[in-house]
Amino acid sequence: MSTPTPEPTLSAEIFPDRQLANLSCMLALAIAVVSWFALSAQTDITIGRVLGHGMSVMDGLARLSSYLTNLTILLSAVSFSALALQGSNPVNRFFRKPQVITAVVAYLVFVGIAYNLLLRQLWQPAGFRALVNESLHTVIPLLSMVYWIFFVPSFQPSLKKSLLWLVYPVVYLFVTLWRGDNSGFYPYPFINVRDLGYPHVLLNSVGLFAGFLLLMGLLLLINHSGKAIFLRR
């Protein structure tokens, strides 16, 4: 009786070279670990802060989920965990699609750029909070970009699928403005309707979306013609 041949893992299908497959899993695992650590630490910090102001744990979770950074890091934790784990369940297969993980990386890089250009000067955390802050806004976006350059295969983009990348930021903006209108809390100063008014907030939002579209275009351009510089497969 012949010994059955084991089915190849998804990473092996993408990276026939076993060393590349192992490196891919190791980096994905590192990004997942840092993402879960940063999100857990930020959750503890946020809930502790709102409890100190006489609010509830549910208020803390609501405040936590108001920030695009936290939602995007949760997406990073889930997606890179799926990339690091072996198997062929639906979640793994979904996040192993090159265009899907490219969208996740685009969100992470956008969060990092927006924070470092628009928000870094607003506060100067120290100690453990500084470590968490840098993990959220610098380390994870940079590591995800490295992963994307070296381990995500080039793909043929479609206009329909690329436009789907916009669903996440558009839904976030509308939900945040709706929640802010009901609670009076706006997580970022450039979308604070109470201070700026809707015309100014909408103008800021258009500028941010233009920046995200520019980032999308850059990633798609690198995907089309630039990865050959980095990849030797």
Coordinates of N, CA and C in Angstrom, one line a residue, residues 124-205:
Q124 N 2.5 63.5 23.5 CA 3.7 62.8 23.6 C 3.7 61.7 24.7
P125 N 3.2 60.6 24.3 CA 3.2 59.5 25.4 C 4.6 59.1 25.8
A126 N 4.6 58.5 27.0 CA 5.9 58.1 27.6 C 5.8 56.7 28.1
G127 N 6.9 56.0 28.3 CA 6.9 54.7 28.9 C 6.2 53.7 28.1
F128 N 5.3 52.9 28.8 CA 4.6 51.8 28.2 C 3.6 52.3 27.1
R129 N 3.0 53.5 27.4 CA 2.1 54.0 26.4 C 2.8 54.4 25.1
A130 N 4.0 54.8 25.2 CA 4.8 55.1 24.0 C 5.1 53.9 23.2
L131 N 5.4 52.8 23.9 CA 5.7 51.5 23.2 C 4.4 51.0 22.5
V132 N 3.3 51.1 23.2 CA 2.0 50.7 22.5 C 1.7 51.6 21.3
N133 N 1.9 52.9 21.5 CA 1.6 53.9 20.5 C 2.5 53.6 19.2
E134 N 3.7 53.4 19.4 CA 4.6 53.1 18.3 C 4.3 51.8 17.6
S135 N 3.9 50.8 18.4 CA 3.5 49.5 17.8 C 2.3 49.7 16.9
L136 N 1.3 50.5 17.4 CA 0.1 50.7 16.6 C 0.3 51.5 15.3
H137 N 1.1 52.5 15.4 CA 1.2 53.5 14.3 C 2.5 53.4 13.5
T138 N 3.5 52.7 13.9 CA 4.7 52.6 13.2 C 5.2 51.2 12.9
V139 N 5.3 50.4 13.9 CA 5.9 49.1 13.8 C 5.0 48.2 12.9
I140 N 3.7 48.1 13.2 CA 2.8 47.2 12.5 C 2.7 47.7 11.0
P141 N 2.4 49.0 10.7 CA 2.4 49.4 9.3 C 3.7 49.0 8.5
L142 N 4.8 49.3 9.1 CA 6.1 49.0 8.5 C 6.3 47.5 8.2
L143 N 6.0 46.7 9.2 CA 6.2 45.2 9.0 C 5.2 44.7 8.0
S144 N 4.0 45.2 8.0 CA 3.0 44.8 7.0 C 3.4 45.1 5.6
M145 N 4.1 46.3 5.4 CA 4.5 46.7 4.1 C 5.7 45.8 3.7
V146 N 6.6 45.4 4.6 CA 7.7 44.5 4.3 C 7.1 43.1 3.8
Y147 N 6.1 42.7 4.6 CA 5.4 41.4 4.2 C 4.9 41.5 2.8
W148 N 4.2 42.6 2.6 CA 3.5 42.7 1.3 C 4.5 42.7 0.1
I149 N 5.6 43.4 0.3 CA 6.6 43.5 -0.8 C 7.2 42.2 -1.1
F150 N 7.6 41.4 -0.1 CA 8.3 40.2 -0.3 C 7.5 38.9 -0.4
F151 N 6.3 38.9 0.2 CA 5.6 37.7 0.3 C 4.2 37.6 -0.3
V152 N 3.7 38.7 -0.8 CA 2.4 38.7 -1.4 C 2.6 38.7 -2.9
P153 N 2.2 37.7 -3.6 CA 2.4 37.6 -5.0 C 1.7 38.7 -5.8
S154 N 2.3 39.1 -6.9 CA 1.6 40.1 -7.8 C 0.3 39.5 -8.3
F155 N -0.6 40.4 -8.5 CA -2.0 39.9 -9.0 C -2.5 40.9 -10.0
Q156 N -3.5 40.4 -10.8 CA -4.1 41.3 -11.8 C -5.3 42.0 -11.1
P157 N -5.2 43.3 -10.9 CA -6.3 44.0 -10.2 C -7.5 44.2 -11.1
S158 N -8.7 44.3 -10.5 CA -9.9 44.6 -11.2 C -10.4 45.9 -10.6
L159 N -11.1 46.7 -11.4 CA -11.6 48.0 -10.9 C -12.7 47.7 -9.8
K160 N -13.5 46.7 -10.1 CA -14.6 46.4 -9.1 C -14.0 46.0 -7.8
K161 N -13.1 45.1 -7.7 CA -12.5 44.7 -6.5 C -11.7 45.8 -5.8
S162 N -11.0 46.6 -6.6 CA -10.3 47.7 -6.0 C -11.2 48.7 -5.4
L163 N -12.3 49.0 -6.0 CA -13.3 50.0 -5.4 C -13.9 49.4 -4.1
L164 N -13.9 48.1 -3.9 CA -14.4 47.6 -2.7 C -13.5 47.9 -1.5
W165 N -12.2 48.3 -1.8 CA -11.3 48.7 -0.7 C -11.9 49.9 0.0
L166 N -12.7 50.7 -0.7 CA -13.2 52.0 -0.1 C -14.4 51.8 0.8
V167 N -15.0 50.6 0.8 CA -16.1 50.3 1.7 C -15.8 50.5 3.1
Y168 N -14.6 50.0 3.6 CA -14.2 50.1 5.0 C -14.1 51.5 5.4
P169 N -13.3 52.4 4.8 CA -13.1 53.8 5.3 C -14.4 54.6 5.1
V170 N -15.2 54.3 4.1 CA -16.5 55.1 3.9 C -17.5 54.7 5.0
V171 N -17.6 53.4 5.3 CA -18.5 53.0 6.4 C -18.0 53.6 7.7
Y172 N -16.7 53.5 8.0 CA -16.2 54.1 9.2 C -16.5 55.5 9.4
L173 N -16.4 56.3 8.3 CA -16.6 57.7 8.4 C -18.1 58.0 8.7
F174 N -19.0 57.3 8.0 CA -20.4 57.6 8.3 C -20.9 57.1 9.7
V175 N -20.4 56.0 10.1 CA -20.7 55.5 11.4 C -20.2 56.4 12.5
T176 N -18.9 56.9 12.3 CA -18.3 57.8 13.3 C -19.0 59.1 13.4
L177 N -19.4 59.7 12.3 CA -20.2 60.9 12.3 C -21.6 60.7 12.9
W178 N -22.2 59.6 12.7 CA -23.5 59.3 13.3 C -23.3 59.1 14.8
R179 N -22.3 58.4 15.2 CA -22.1 58.2 16.6 C -21.7 59.5 17.3
G180 N -20.9 60.3 16.6 CA -20.6 61.6 17.2 C -21.8 62.5 17.4
D181 N -22.7 62.5 16.4 CA -23.9 63.3 16.5 C -24.7 62.9 17.7
N182 N -24.7 61.6 18.0 CA -25.5 61.1 19.2 C -24.8 61.3 20.5
S183 N -23.5 61.1 20.5 CA -22.7 61.1 21.8 C -22.0 62.4 22.0
G184 N -21.7 63.1 21.0 CA -20.9 64.3 21.1 C -19.4 64.0 21.1
F185 N -19.0 62.7 20.9 CA -17.5 62.4 20.9 C -17.1 62.1 19.5
Y186 N -16.0 62.8 19.1 CA -15.4 62.6 17.8 C -13.9 62.2 18.1
P187 N -13.5 61.0 17.6 CA -12.1 60.5 17.9 C -11.0 61.4 17.4
Y188 N -11.2 62.1 16.3 CA -10.1 62.8 15.7 C -10.5 64.3 15.5
P189 N -9.6 65.2 15.7 CA -9.9 66.6 15.6 C -10.4 67.0 14.2
F190 N -9.9 66.4 13.1 CA -10.2 66.8 11.8 C -11.6 66.3 11.3
I191 N -12.3 65.5 12.2 CA -13.7 65.2 11.8 C -14.6 65.6 13.0
N192 N -14.2 66.5 13.8 CA -15.0 67.0 14.9 C -16.0 68.0 14.4
V193 N -17.2 67.6 14.2 CA -18.2 68.4 13.7 C -18.6 69.6 14.6
R194 N -18.5 69.3 16.0 CA -18.8 70.3 16.9 C -17.9 71.6 16.8
D195 N -16.6 71.3 16.6 CA -15.7 72.4 16.5 C -15.5 73.0 15.1
L196 N -15.7 72.1 14.0 CA -15.4 72.5 12.7 C -16.6 72.8 11.8
G197 N -17.7 72.1 12.1 CA -18.9 72.1 11.3 C -18.8 71.1 10.2
Y198 N -20.0 70.8 9.6 CA -20.0 69.7 8.6 C -19.2 70.1 7.3
P199 N -19.3 71.3 6.8 CA -18.6 71.6 5.5 C -17.1 71.4 5.7
H200 N -16.5 71.9 6.8 CA -15.1 71.7 7.0 C -14.7 70.2 7.2
V201 N -15.5 69.5 7.9 CA -15.3 68.1 8.1 C -15.4 67.3 6.8
L202 N -16.3 67.6 6.0 CA -16.5 67.0 4.7 C -15.3 67.3 3.8
L203 N -14.8 68.5 3.9 CA -13.6 68.9 3.1 C -12.4 68.1 3.5
N204 N -12.2 68.0 4.9 CA -11.1 67.2 5.4 C -11.3 65.8 5.0
S205 N -12.5 65.2 5.0 CA -12.7 63.8 4.6 C -12.4 63.6 3.2

